[in-house]
């Protein structure tokens, strides 16, 4: 561990400044994965799912912050809370899927917890003179809601979500999307991808690859360097784009019906591992997250949100377009991982004019691992 991380930390600082990427070892080594789990995924806010899943008291859903299993609940008092989804008896996962029973019952021996995490019942515990139920509530974590999104943090003492979001909600609104106008539609989740989570995030941080890798996307949006907006804020990065003139005037077909109030595409990556994508047209948003389950294994989820009156046809066209672009990326990021894990590639070289958002992300990562 020391060799891989400690010995190179000073070198990496200078290499990032000089435009080099993080060392390739940081994309496959177990020691880096463990350090990321401790320093990032155990203590930072992560997207969990749609607030629709806990819109009513008594509803709950399981999720994970990094490797930490959590359950998000809404209590009778209306409060949204999160707890570690591990039974205090012998460690079984308490809930496996979404529910609305108003209590959380472990399937192993039926210990039952309230939506406030307290242990309400433990069969036969009355036969144990020294057993005190009050000592065995679910361990607390944190949950907060922003618009239609629930975020969780495994650290019960984490600073509020607003300190991570900063002015991202305002930036999204300024680019023309009102998050209160989208409703959760569906979650897409794939088999675990054979990539380090950072390869997935970094692919989302530049459109330098768009003209060669995404011909349909590039026909639709103006991805030329002077037209493509890129900004780094303290906790997130933003890319914005406009539709090509020929798409607007109808000379070139659009991939879906582009009529609507949203005029710009937006792609915001919120540190550490979630992206919000908006395409021009009627209100829409996809939320992508990359959750590592190993140094070279990542669970990618994509939650689709649309305006409640979006037509089936619009949704089908939109998703066909999105799947086309996503499929093009999937092949490329797997190929990047192969190169990074080969052992013969020390690090890459960024083009800082086009890939400065990757440089920001890698700097945040470096600082988090210090
Ligand atoms: S492990 Fe949960 S009730 Fe036994
Ligand atoms: Fe891409």
PDB file of N, CA and C and ligand atoms in Angstrom, residues 203-204 206-207 209-210 213-214 217 325-326 328-329 332, ligand 2:
ATOM      1  N   UNK A 203     -14.837   9.655 -18.583  1.00  0.00           N
ATOM      2  CA  UNK A 203     -15.415   9.650 -19.929  1.00  0.00           C
ATOM      3  C   UNK A 203     -16.531  10.695 -20.048  1.00  0.00           C
ATOM      4  N   UNK A 204     -17.141  10.990 -18.901  1.00  0.00           N
ATOM      5  CA  UNK A 204     -18.250  11.944 -18.886  1.00  0.00           C
ATOM      6  C   UNK A 204     -17.758  13.382 -18.765  1.00  0.00           C
ATOM      7  N   UNK A 206     -15.419  15.009 -20.704  1.00  0.00           N
ATOM      8  CA  UNK A 206     -14.903  15.696 -21.890  1.00  0.00           C
ATOM      9  C   UNK A 206     -15.719  15.307 -23.108  1.00  0.00           C
ATOM     10  N   UNK A 207     -15.730  16.205 -24.080  1.00  0.00           N
ATOM     11  CA  UNK A 207     -16.401  15.897 -25.341  1.00  0.00           C
ATOM     12  C   UNK A 207     -15.379  15.958 -26.487  1.00  0.00           C
ATOM     13  N   UNK A 209     -13.792  13.424 -27.311  1.00  0.00           N
ATOM     14  CA  UNK A 209     -14.004  12.172 -28.040  1.00  0.00           C
ATOM     15  C   UNK A 209     -15.293  12.186 -28.865  1.00  0.00           C
ATOM     16  N   UNK A 210     -16.125  13.226 -28.704  1.00  0.00           N
ATOM     17  CA  UNK A 210     -17.465  13.156 -29.308  1.00  0.00           C
ATOM     18  C   UNK A 210     -17.429  13.050 -30.826  1.00  0.00           C
ATOM     19  N   UNK A 213     -16.200   9.493 -31.708  1.00  0.00           N
ATOM     20  CA  UNK A 213     -16.872   8.337 -31.076  1.00  0.00           C
ATOM     21  C   UNK A 213     -18.391   8.410 -31.153  1.00  0.00           C
ATOM     22  N   UNK A 214     -18.935   9.606 -31.249  1.00  0.00           N
ATOM     23  CA  UNK A 214     -20.396   9.775 -31.191  1.00  0.00           C
ATOM     24  C   UNK A 214     -20.912  10.550 -32.401  1.00  0.00           C
ATOM     25  N   UNK A 217     -24.535  12.004 -31.943  1.00  0.00           N
ATOM     26  CA  UNK A 217     -24.537  13.068 -30.937  1.00  0.00           C
ATOM     27  C   UNK A 217     -23.941  14.350 -31.529  1.00  0.00           C
ATOM     28  N   UNK A 325     -25.537   6.473 -27.691  1.00  0.00           N
ATOM     29  CA  UNK A 325     -24.340   7.162 -27.190  1.00  0.00           C
ATOM     30  C   UNK A 325     -23.684   6.329 -26.076  1.00  0.00           C
ATOM     31  N   UNK A 326     -24.514   5.802 -25.169  1.00  0.00           N
ATOM     32  CA  UNK A 326     -23.981   5.005 -24.064  1.00  0.00           C
ATOM     33  C   UNK A 326     -23.264   3.754 -24.540  1.00  0.00           C
ATOM     34  N   UNK A 328     -21.755   3.394 -27.399  1.00  0.00           N
ATOM     35  CA  UNK A 328     -20.475   3.808 -27.993  1.00  0.00           C
ATOM     36  C   UNK A 328     -19.428   4.023 -26.903  1.00  0.00           C
ATOM     37  N   UNK A 329     -19.852   4.605 -25.780  1.00  0.00           N
ATOM     38  CA  UNK A 329     -18.915   4.843 -24.677  1.00  0.00           C
ATOM     39  C   UNK A 329     -18.469   3.550 -24.009  1.00  0.00           C
ATOM     40  N   UNK A 332     -15.503   1.901 -25.448  1.00  0.00           N
ATOM     41  CA  UNK A 332     -14.275   2.680 -25.315  1.00  0.00           C
ATOM     42  C   UNK A 332     -13.721   2.642 -23.896  1.00  0.00           C
TER      43      UNK A 332
HETATM   44 FE1  LIG B   2     -18.951   9.634 -24.713  1.00  0.00          FE
END
